[in-house]
Amino acid sequence: MQIIESGNVAAALGVKLSRAQVIAAYPITPQTPLTEKLSEIIEAGDMTAEYIPVESEHSALAICIAASSAGARSFTATSANGLLYMHEQLHWASGARLPIVMCVVNRGVGAPWTVWNDHQDSMSQRDTGWIQIYANDHQQIIDSVIKAFALAEEVMIPVMVCYDGYLLSHTYMPFDIPEATLTDSFLPPYRPAYCLDPDEPANLNTVTLSDVRTDINGVKAHGYMEIRHLLQQDMLASMDAIERVDSRFKNIFGRGGSPFIESYRSDDARFIAVGIGSLSYHLRDVVDDLRDEGISVGVMSMQLYRPFPYQAVAKALKDCQGVIVFEKALSYGYQGPVCSDIKSALYHYVGPEGSRPFVLNYILGLGGREILTKDLYEGLKLSCTTKPSSPDKPRWIGLKL
Amino acid sequence: MKDDYCRKTSHSKSGPGDAGKTGSWRILRPVIDPAVCIPAKRGTPSCYMCWLYCPDGVISRGIPPEIDYEYCKGCGICAEECPTKAIRMVEESSFIKEDT
Ligand code: SF4
Ligand code: SF4
């Protein structure tokens, strides 16, 4: 069924269709309407779930960790400083291998205080061992939430579904709500191999010594490093699962097919602009104009950021002349995180003349600074037509010093 | 497929040695003096505050109580809690000769 609704409602409907059993969240702008919608749905009896209001985001994720350990499909959502407040529990959820799904409604982080969109919140949680998916529109939000549960429960790694605050969370767009009977067949109930059971007590994630040990049954028990190594292995291997889940979804619902990157007018492009979320669609308009002027340029959006789809990224970019990465986040003291990761993915691909594509970085839109089409157009055009100087230093768009 | 992932997590049954050989951590060894310890003196099961407080559960409720030095980590809580001061914490180094 097609409806016109906000991005936050799209996310809430995805959670409803996924039949999450425990939802714990603390309201924070711009995520608030998502959790409000979920509590309304549960209150109205349209969804069987425990909605647990909490006093903080740290507690919200702690409850999801407990609920997930007890075998319940668990969901939370947050933004900005709320996500940062969860930081310690983020590592815990992934280390404990709990398939929690969380929506991150992207917002800039304080200080100074801001409520508007950028990507610094989720980008700065890159190394917490969570899978990170970014949605570009409302349809991708609802679809990604449903897919995220299937993925998380297959690989036993928690998943963040990230989308732009306001630009997607509060704008209205048409999207299709999948049929509940179909989502039920796509996403069967969560049945973990083990969940907390009073008849079968166990130690979970206790102090794990640096070396391996023999457990009480005389079996070798992994040490900390082995457990963490397996998280890394499974994180990399989850790219196969992501493709499988995506194609299974596509077979049923007819949508998807590009779980790693989404390319636009890129097949023959000499230059490729990279963006995440709604910015990637904005760049498409700019690319259309530049194409009209005869500049061979396309757009690539990162749909998946962790695990980093390095092979897909390298394949898409290695043969072009220049890559221009537009980012709403920064690794302070260097450059945008996506830019660094893209460079690293391209490192092994050297062309016949020892050349690689240049990689330029633009920082823009921090704290909701308006991104003008004119500025994107000028930045991208300049990058495609002049030889880049000091490519390691990001340039800024829309700065008014 | 599903079984290819998450083959091992930090999940175990509690029991002796699940945290490793914690006895190797010990610098001070608790030693019970049967001349002062209440159950030993009376010959009846009683007191056992040491058993109750030991965080590693390595003290038995025997007459006298016995400590499993394989896992006693030497924290000294038993000595602190013993109402009759029957437990002394003795330098491990003083046992080296005896042990070898
Ligand atoms: S309380 Fe501490 S020192 Fe005493 S027996 Fe237990 S582990 Fe050893
Ligand atoms: S607490 Fe002291 S007196 Fe009581 S049983 Fe233990 S060693 Fe004996």
Tab-separated table of C-alpha atoms in Angstrom, chain A residues 97 153 155 194 202-205 208-209 213 216 220 222 227 230 234 237 241 244, chain B residues 1-2 4-20 25:
chain	number	residue	atom	x	y	z
A	97	ARG	CA	26.768	-10.572	19.493
A	153	GLU	CA	19.694	-12.243	13.284
A	155	VAL	CA	25.063	-12.775	11.473
A	194	TYR	CA	20.825	-19.630	23.364
A	202	ALA	CA	25.237	-19.454	32.059
A	203	ASN	CA	27.958	-16.846	32.368
A	204	LEU	CA	27.742	-14.333	29.535
A	205	ASN	CA	30.598	-11.968	28.767
A	208	THR	CA	37.530	-13.048	29.888
A	209	LEU	CA	41.206	-13.582	30.457
A	213	ARG	CA	41.331	-21.395	29.214
A	216	ILE	CA	34.455	-26.679	33.439
A	220	LYS	CA	38.931	-24.915	25.331
A	222	HIS	CA	38.165	-18.628	23.775
A	227	ILE	CA	36.078	-13.519	20.585
A	230	LEU	CA	35.509	-13.688	15.346
A	234	ASP	CA	31.927	-12.225	10.873
A	237	ALA	CA	31.688	-12.185	6.095
A	241	ALA	CA	24.739	-12.133	4.207
A	244	ARG	CA	21.658	-12.630	0.390
B	1	MET	CA	24.541	-19.874	6.423
B	2	LYS	CA	23.337	-18.981	9.887
B	4	ASP	CA	28.652	-19.846	9.722
B	5	TYR	CA	28.396	-16.836	12.002
B	6	CYS	CA	28.838	-16.341	15.716
B	7	ARG	CA	30.400	-19.729	16.305
B	8	LYS	CA	31.687	-18.720	19.692
B	9	THR	CA	30.774	-16.034	22.176
B	10	SER	CA	31.765	-15.470	25.763
B	11	HIS	CA	29.307	-18.005	27.131
B	12	SER	CA	30.131	-20.584	29.772
B	13	LYS	CA	28.771	-22.581	32.633
B	14	SER	CA	29.856	-21.349	36.017
B	15	GLY	CA	32.055	-23.694	38.031
B	16	PRO	CA	35.586	-24.187	39.310
B	17	GLY	CA	38.114	-22.607	37.024
B	18	ASP	CA	35.727	-20.750	34.710
B	19	ALA	CA	37.752	-17.598	35.328
B	20	GLY	CA	41.051	-19.462	34.878
B	25	TRP	CA	47.080	-14.234	41.162
